[in-house]
Amino acid sequence: MTPQDRDLKKQLLVMKGEALRVKLRLEKERLLQPMRLAGSGFALWKEQGWLGAAMDALGKLLPNERLRRWLQGGARLWVVWRLLRRAWPR
């Protein structure tokens, strides 16, 4: 194998590694997209309405842990419903 062949093979391996890194980054972004949407949904939900602020305040004030968890679960369902409404408009 000549030095030119080795250099060519080395360049091809570097290009293959770069292509795999790009592919991995794109796949990671695709997998993280739903979590980003949910996170932005939580932020939008808290910013937009008095309902979010009221549930958040109630969750912090209530001493009962079970009721607090129930309110937080209801808040999550509210966010999912809003995300689905935005994803599939009428």
PDB file of C-alpha atoms in Angstrom:
ATOM      1  CA  MET A   1       0.000   0.000   0.000  1.00  0.00           C
ATOM      2  CA  THR A   2       1.446   3.329  -1.025  1.00  0.00           C
ATOM      3  CA  PRO A   3       1.502   6.411   1.214  1.00  0.00           C
ATOM      4  CA  GLN A   4      -1.100   8.042  -1.057  1.00  0.00           C
ATOM      5  CA  ASP A   5      -3.419   5.072  -0.548  1.00  0.00           C
ATOM      6  CA  ARG A   6      -2.955   5.298   3.223  1.00  0.00           C
ATOM      7  CA  ASP A   7      -3.720   9.016   3.180  1.00  0.00           C
ATOM      8  CA  LEU A   8      -6.822   8.412   1.069  1.00  0.00           C
ATOM      9  CA  LYS A   9      -7.991   5.645   3.402  1.00  0.00           C
ATOM     10  CA  LYS A  10      -7.377   7.892   6.403  1.00  0.00           C
ATOM     11  CA  GLN A  11      -9.393  10.720   4.836  1.00  0.00           C
ATOM     12  CA  LEU A  12     -12.243   8.330   4.056  1.00  0.00           C
ATOM     13  CA  LEU A  13     -12.294   7.107   7.670  1.00  0.00           C
ATOM     14  CA  VAL A  14     -12.349  10.690   8.953  1.00  0.00           C
ATOM     15  CA  MET A  15     -15.238  11.517   6.594  1.00  0.00           C
ATOM     16  CA  LYS A  16     -17.114   8.395   7.710  1.00  0.00           C
ATOM     17  CA  GLY A  17     -16.653   9.351  11.373  1.00  0.00           C
ATOM     18  CA  GLU A  18     -17.916  12.866  10.686  1.00  0.00           C
ATOM     19  CA  ALA A  19     -20.953  11.498   8.826  1.00  0.00           C
ATOM     20  CA  LEU A  20     -21.739   9.189  11.750  1.00  0.00           C
ATOM     21  CA  ARG A  21     -21.451  12.094  14.214  1.00  0.00           C
ATOM     22  CA  VAL A  22     -23.846  14.174  12.118  1.00  0.00           C
ATOM     23  CA  LYS A  23     -26.276  11.251  11.869  1.00  0.00           C
ATOM     24  CA  LEU A  24     -26.129  10.706  15.634  1.00  0.00           C
ATOM     25  CA  ARG A  25     -26.701  14.409  16.340  1.00  0.00           C
ATOM     26  CA  LEU A  26     -29.725  14.492  14.008  1.00  0.00           C
ATOM     27  CA  GLU A  27     -31.188  11.366  15.587  1.00  0.00           C
ATOM     28  CA  LYS A  28     -30.640  12.795  19.074  1.00  0.00           C
ATOM     29  CA  GLU A  29     -32.390  16.038  18.096  1.00  0.00           C
ATOM     30  CA  ARG A  30     -35.291  14.048  16.632  1.00  0.00           C
ATOM     31  CA  LEU A  31     -35.645  12.069  19.863  1.00  0.00           C
ATOM     32  CA  LEU A  32     -35.422  15.179  22.059  1.00  0.00           C
ATOM     33  CA  GLN A  33     -37.995  17.140  20.037  1.00  0.00           C
ATOM     34  CA  PRO A  34     -41.068  15.790  21.922  1.00  0.00           C
ATOM     35  CA  MET A  35     -39.439  16.654  25.246  1.00  0.00           C
ATOM     36  CA  ARG A  36     -38.701  20.177  24.034  1.00  0.00           C
ATOM     37  CA  LEU A  37     -42.308  20.548  22.920  1.00  0.00           C
ATOM     38  CA  ALA A  38     -43.520  19.389  26.306  1.00  0.00           C
ATOM     39  CA  GLY A  39     -41.135  21.751  28.051  1.00  0.00           C
ATOM     40  CA  SER A  40     -42.254  24.694  25.955  1.00  0.00           C
ATOM     41  CA  GLY A  41     -45.829  23.590  26.548  1.00  0.00           C
ATOM     42  CA  PHE A  42     -45.288  23.856  30.295  1.00  0.00           C
ATOM     43  CA  ALA A  43     -43.792  27.325  29.863  1.00  0.00           C
ATOM     44  CA  LEU A  44     -46.592  28.487  27.565  1.00  0.00           C
ATOM     45  CA  TRP A  45     -49.213  27.056  29.882  1.00  0.00           C
ATOM     46  CA  LYS A  46     -47.785  28.873  32.882  1.00  0.00           C
ATOM     47  CA  GLU A  47     -47.363  32.172  31.016  1.00  0.00           C
ATOM     48  CA  GLN A  48     -50.694  32.331  29.228  1.00  0.00           C
ATOM     49  CA  GLY A  49     -53.368  31.708  31.734  1.00  0.00           C
ATOM     50  CA  TRP A  50     -54.551  32.396  35.193  1.00  0.00           C
ATOM     51  CA  LEU A  51     -55.480  28.717  35.485  1.00  0.00           C
ATOM     52  CA  GLY A  52     -51.838  27.653  35.436  1.00  0.00           C
ATOM     53  CA  ALA A  53     -50.882  30.210  38.048  1.00  0.00           C
ATOM     54  CA  ALA A  54     -53.841  29.228  40.224  1.00  0.00           C
ATOM     55  CA  MET A  55     -53.044  25.500  40.075  1.00  0.00           C
ATOM     56  CA  ASP A  56     -49.382  26.196  40.771  1.00  0.00           C
ATOM     57  CA  ALA A  57     -50.252  28.337  43.791  1.00  0.00           C
ATOM     58  CA  LEU A  58     -52.718  25.727  45.078  1.00  0.00           C
ATOM     59  CA  GLY A  59     -50.125  22.998  44.659  1.00  0.00           C
ATOM     60  CA  LYS A  60     -47.667  24.946  46.784  1.00  0.00           C
ATOM     61  CA  LEU A  61     -50.175  25.914  49.468  1.00  0.00           C
ATOM     62  CA  LEU A  62     -51.932  22.587  50.016  1.00  0.00           C
ATOM     63  CA  PRO A  63     -50.438  20.520  52.824  1.00  0.00           C
ATOM     64  CA  ASN A  64     -51.857  17.237  51.530  1.00  0.00           C
ATOM     65  CA  GLU A  65     -49.204  15.517  49.395  1.00  0.00           C
ATOM     66  CA  ARG A  66     -51.749  13.340  47.589  1.00  0.00           C
ATOM     67  CA  LEU A  67     -53.852  16.326  46.528  1.00  0.00           C
ATOM     68  CA  ARG A  68     -50.708  18.184  45.465  1.00  0.00           C
ATOM     69  CA  ARG A  69     -49.687  15.253  43.230  1.00  0.00           C
ATOM     70  CA  TRP A  70     -53.209  15.112  41.807  1.00  0.00           C
ATOM     71  CA  LEU A  71     -53.067  18.805  40.907  1.00  0.00           C
ATOM     72  CA  GLN A  72     -49.679  18.356  39.269  1.00  0.00           C
ATOM     73  CA  GLY A  73     -51.015  15.391  37.276  1.00  0.00           C
ATOM     74  CA  GLY A  74     -53.988  17.467  36.180  1.00  0.00           C
ATOM     75  CA  ALA A  75     -51.601  20.205  35.122  1.00  0.00           C
ATOM     76  CA  ARG A  76     -49.662  17.717  32.988  1.00  0.00           C
ATOM     77  CA  LEU A  77     -52.854  16.495  31.341  1.00  0.00           C
ATOM     78  CA  TRP A  78     -53.800  20.106  30.617  1.00  0.00           C
ATOM     79  CA  VAL A  79     -50.421  20.644  28.911  1.00  0.00           C
ATOM     80  CA  VAL A  80     -50.784  17.486  26.822  1.00  0.00           C
ATOM     81  CA  TRP A  81     -54.271  18.541  25.756  1.00  0.00           C
ATOM     82  CA  ARG A  82     -53.004  21.975  24.695  1.00  0.00           C
ATOM     83  CA  LEU A  83     -50.096  20.446  22.770  1.00  0.00           C
ATOM     84  CA  LEU A  84     -52.443  18.095  20.940  1.00  0.00           C
ATOM     85  CA  ARG A  85     -54.753  20.987  20.120  1.00  0.00           C
ATOM     86  CA  ARG A  86     -51.854  22.917  18.628  1.00  0.00           C
ATOM     87  CA  ALA A  87     -50.575  19.894  16.711  1.00  0.00           C
ATOM     88  CA  TRP A  88     -53.931  19.091  15.093  1.00  0.00           C
ATOM     89  CA  PRO A  89     -55.810  22.294  14.349  1.00  0.00           C
ATOM     90  CA  ARG A  90     -59.441  22.104  13.359  1.00  0.00           C
TER      91      ARG A  90
END
